[in-house]
XYZ file of C-alpha atoms in Angstrom:
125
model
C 16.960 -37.038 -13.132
C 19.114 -35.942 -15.905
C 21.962 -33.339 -14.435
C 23.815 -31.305 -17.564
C 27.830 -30.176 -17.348
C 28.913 -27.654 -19.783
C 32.656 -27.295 -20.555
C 35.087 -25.448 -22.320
C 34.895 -21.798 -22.222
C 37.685 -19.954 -22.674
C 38.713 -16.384 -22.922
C 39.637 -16.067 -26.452
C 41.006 -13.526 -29.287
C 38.014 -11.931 -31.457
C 38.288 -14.434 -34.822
C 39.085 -17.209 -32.339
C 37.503 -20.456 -32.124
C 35.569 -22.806 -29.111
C 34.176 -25.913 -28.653
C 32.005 -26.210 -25.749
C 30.440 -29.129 -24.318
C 27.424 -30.417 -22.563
C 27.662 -33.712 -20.638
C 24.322 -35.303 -19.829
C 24.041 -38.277 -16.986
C 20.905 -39.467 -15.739
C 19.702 -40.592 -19.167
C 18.546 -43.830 -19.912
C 20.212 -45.006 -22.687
C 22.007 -43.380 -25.684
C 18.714 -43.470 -27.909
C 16.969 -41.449 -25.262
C 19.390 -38.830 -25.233
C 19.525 -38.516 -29.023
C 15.541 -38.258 -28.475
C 15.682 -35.145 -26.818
C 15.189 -31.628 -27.581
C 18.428 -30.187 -26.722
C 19.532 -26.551 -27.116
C 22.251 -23.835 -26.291
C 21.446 -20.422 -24.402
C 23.763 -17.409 -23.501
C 23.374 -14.969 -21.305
C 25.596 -11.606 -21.419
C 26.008 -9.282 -18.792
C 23.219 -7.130 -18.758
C 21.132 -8.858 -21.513
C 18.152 -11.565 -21.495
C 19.125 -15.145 -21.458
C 18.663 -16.124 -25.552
C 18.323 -19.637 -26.975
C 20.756 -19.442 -29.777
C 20.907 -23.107 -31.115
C 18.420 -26.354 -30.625
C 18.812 -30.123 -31.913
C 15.651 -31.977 -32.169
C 15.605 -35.988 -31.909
C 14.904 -35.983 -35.546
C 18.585 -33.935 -36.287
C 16.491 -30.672 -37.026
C 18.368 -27.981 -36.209
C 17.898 -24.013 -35.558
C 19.932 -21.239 -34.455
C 19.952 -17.221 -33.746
C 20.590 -14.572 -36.272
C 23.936 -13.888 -34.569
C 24.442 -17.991 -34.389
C 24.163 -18.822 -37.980
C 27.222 -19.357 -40.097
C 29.189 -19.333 -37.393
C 27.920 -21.550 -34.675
C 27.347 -25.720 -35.013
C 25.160 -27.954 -32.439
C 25.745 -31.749 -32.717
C 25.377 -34.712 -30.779
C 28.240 -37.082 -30.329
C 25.851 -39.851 -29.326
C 28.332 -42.301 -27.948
C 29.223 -39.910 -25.208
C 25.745 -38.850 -24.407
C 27.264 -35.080 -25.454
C 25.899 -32.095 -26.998
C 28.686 -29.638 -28.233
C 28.586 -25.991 -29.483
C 31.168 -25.251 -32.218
C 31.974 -21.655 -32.820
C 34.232 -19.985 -34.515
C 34.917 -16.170 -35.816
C 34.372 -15.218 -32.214
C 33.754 -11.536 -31.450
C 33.456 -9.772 -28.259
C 29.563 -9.875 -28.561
C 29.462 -13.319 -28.347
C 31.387 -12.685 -24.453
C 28.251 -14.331 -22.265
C 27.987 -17.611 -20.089
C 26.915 -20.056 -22.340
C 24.196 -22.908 -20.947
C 22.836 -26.458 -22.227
C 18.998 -27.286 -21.857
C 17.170 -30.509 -22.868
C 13.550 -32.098 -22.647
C 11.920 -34.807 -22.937
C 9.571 -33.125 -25.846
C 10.480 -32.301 -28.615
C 11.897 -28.995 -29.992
C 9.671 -25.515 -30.083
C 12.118 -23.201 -31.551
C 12.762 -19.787 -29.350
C 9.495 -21.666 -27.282
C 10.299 -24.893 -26.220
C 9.837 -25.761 -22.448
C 13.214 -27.077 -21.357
C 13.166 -28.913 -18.058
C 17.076 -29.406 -17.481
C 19.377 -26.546 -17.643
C 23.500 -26.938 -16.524
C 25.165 -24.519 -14.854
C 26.773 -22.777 -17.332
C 30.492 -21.825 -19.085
C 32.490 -18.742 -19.314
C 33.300 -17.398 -22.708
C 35.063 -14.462 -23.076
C 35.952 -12.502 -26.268
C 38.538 -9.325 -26.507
């Protein structure tokens, strides 16, 4: 059963910068967790949860309109970790901030994610 920890959110200054992470355990080996669709969601207060970046097993990546240029999803493989890089932070991007993965591969704004953390604070002012 693969269980998902996000860290680092952070209440930060609009321009500001984050890193978040997303520890996965449960997974096999490191091969199998570089196999795996993996993706980032946010939810704000009052809005829809939104998928706003995905790394496929093949490295593909996608993200949101509000994502792009500003946001990076990577795998450091030898920790079994996804991260979210983001910088030029404004207050729109204020939301808790969640990992997903699956076993299949990735369906942009449409893939079926089985595992989904709990989720990390970011706040922008």
């Amino acid at each position: 059963h693969v269980q998902l920890v996000e860290s680092g959110g952070d209440s930060v200054e609009a321009g500001g910068s984050l890193r978040l992470s997303c520890d996965a355990s449960g997974v096999a080996s490191a091969r199998d967790f570089r196999e795996n669709c993996m993706g980032w969601f946010r939810q704000a207060p009052g809005k829809e949860l939104e998928e706003i970046a995905s790394i496929g097993g093949d490295g593909v990546t996608n993200y949101a309109d509000p994502a792009k240029g500003r946001f990076t999803i990577s795998h450091d493989d030898d920790a079994n970790r996804l991260d979210l890089r983001m910088r030029s932070l404004t207050p729109e991007d204020t939301a808790m901030y969640y990992c997903a993965a699956t076993g299949g591969p990735c369906s942009w704004l449409g893939t079926d994610y089985a595992f989904r953390g709990q989720g990390t604070q970011v706040t922008v002012s």
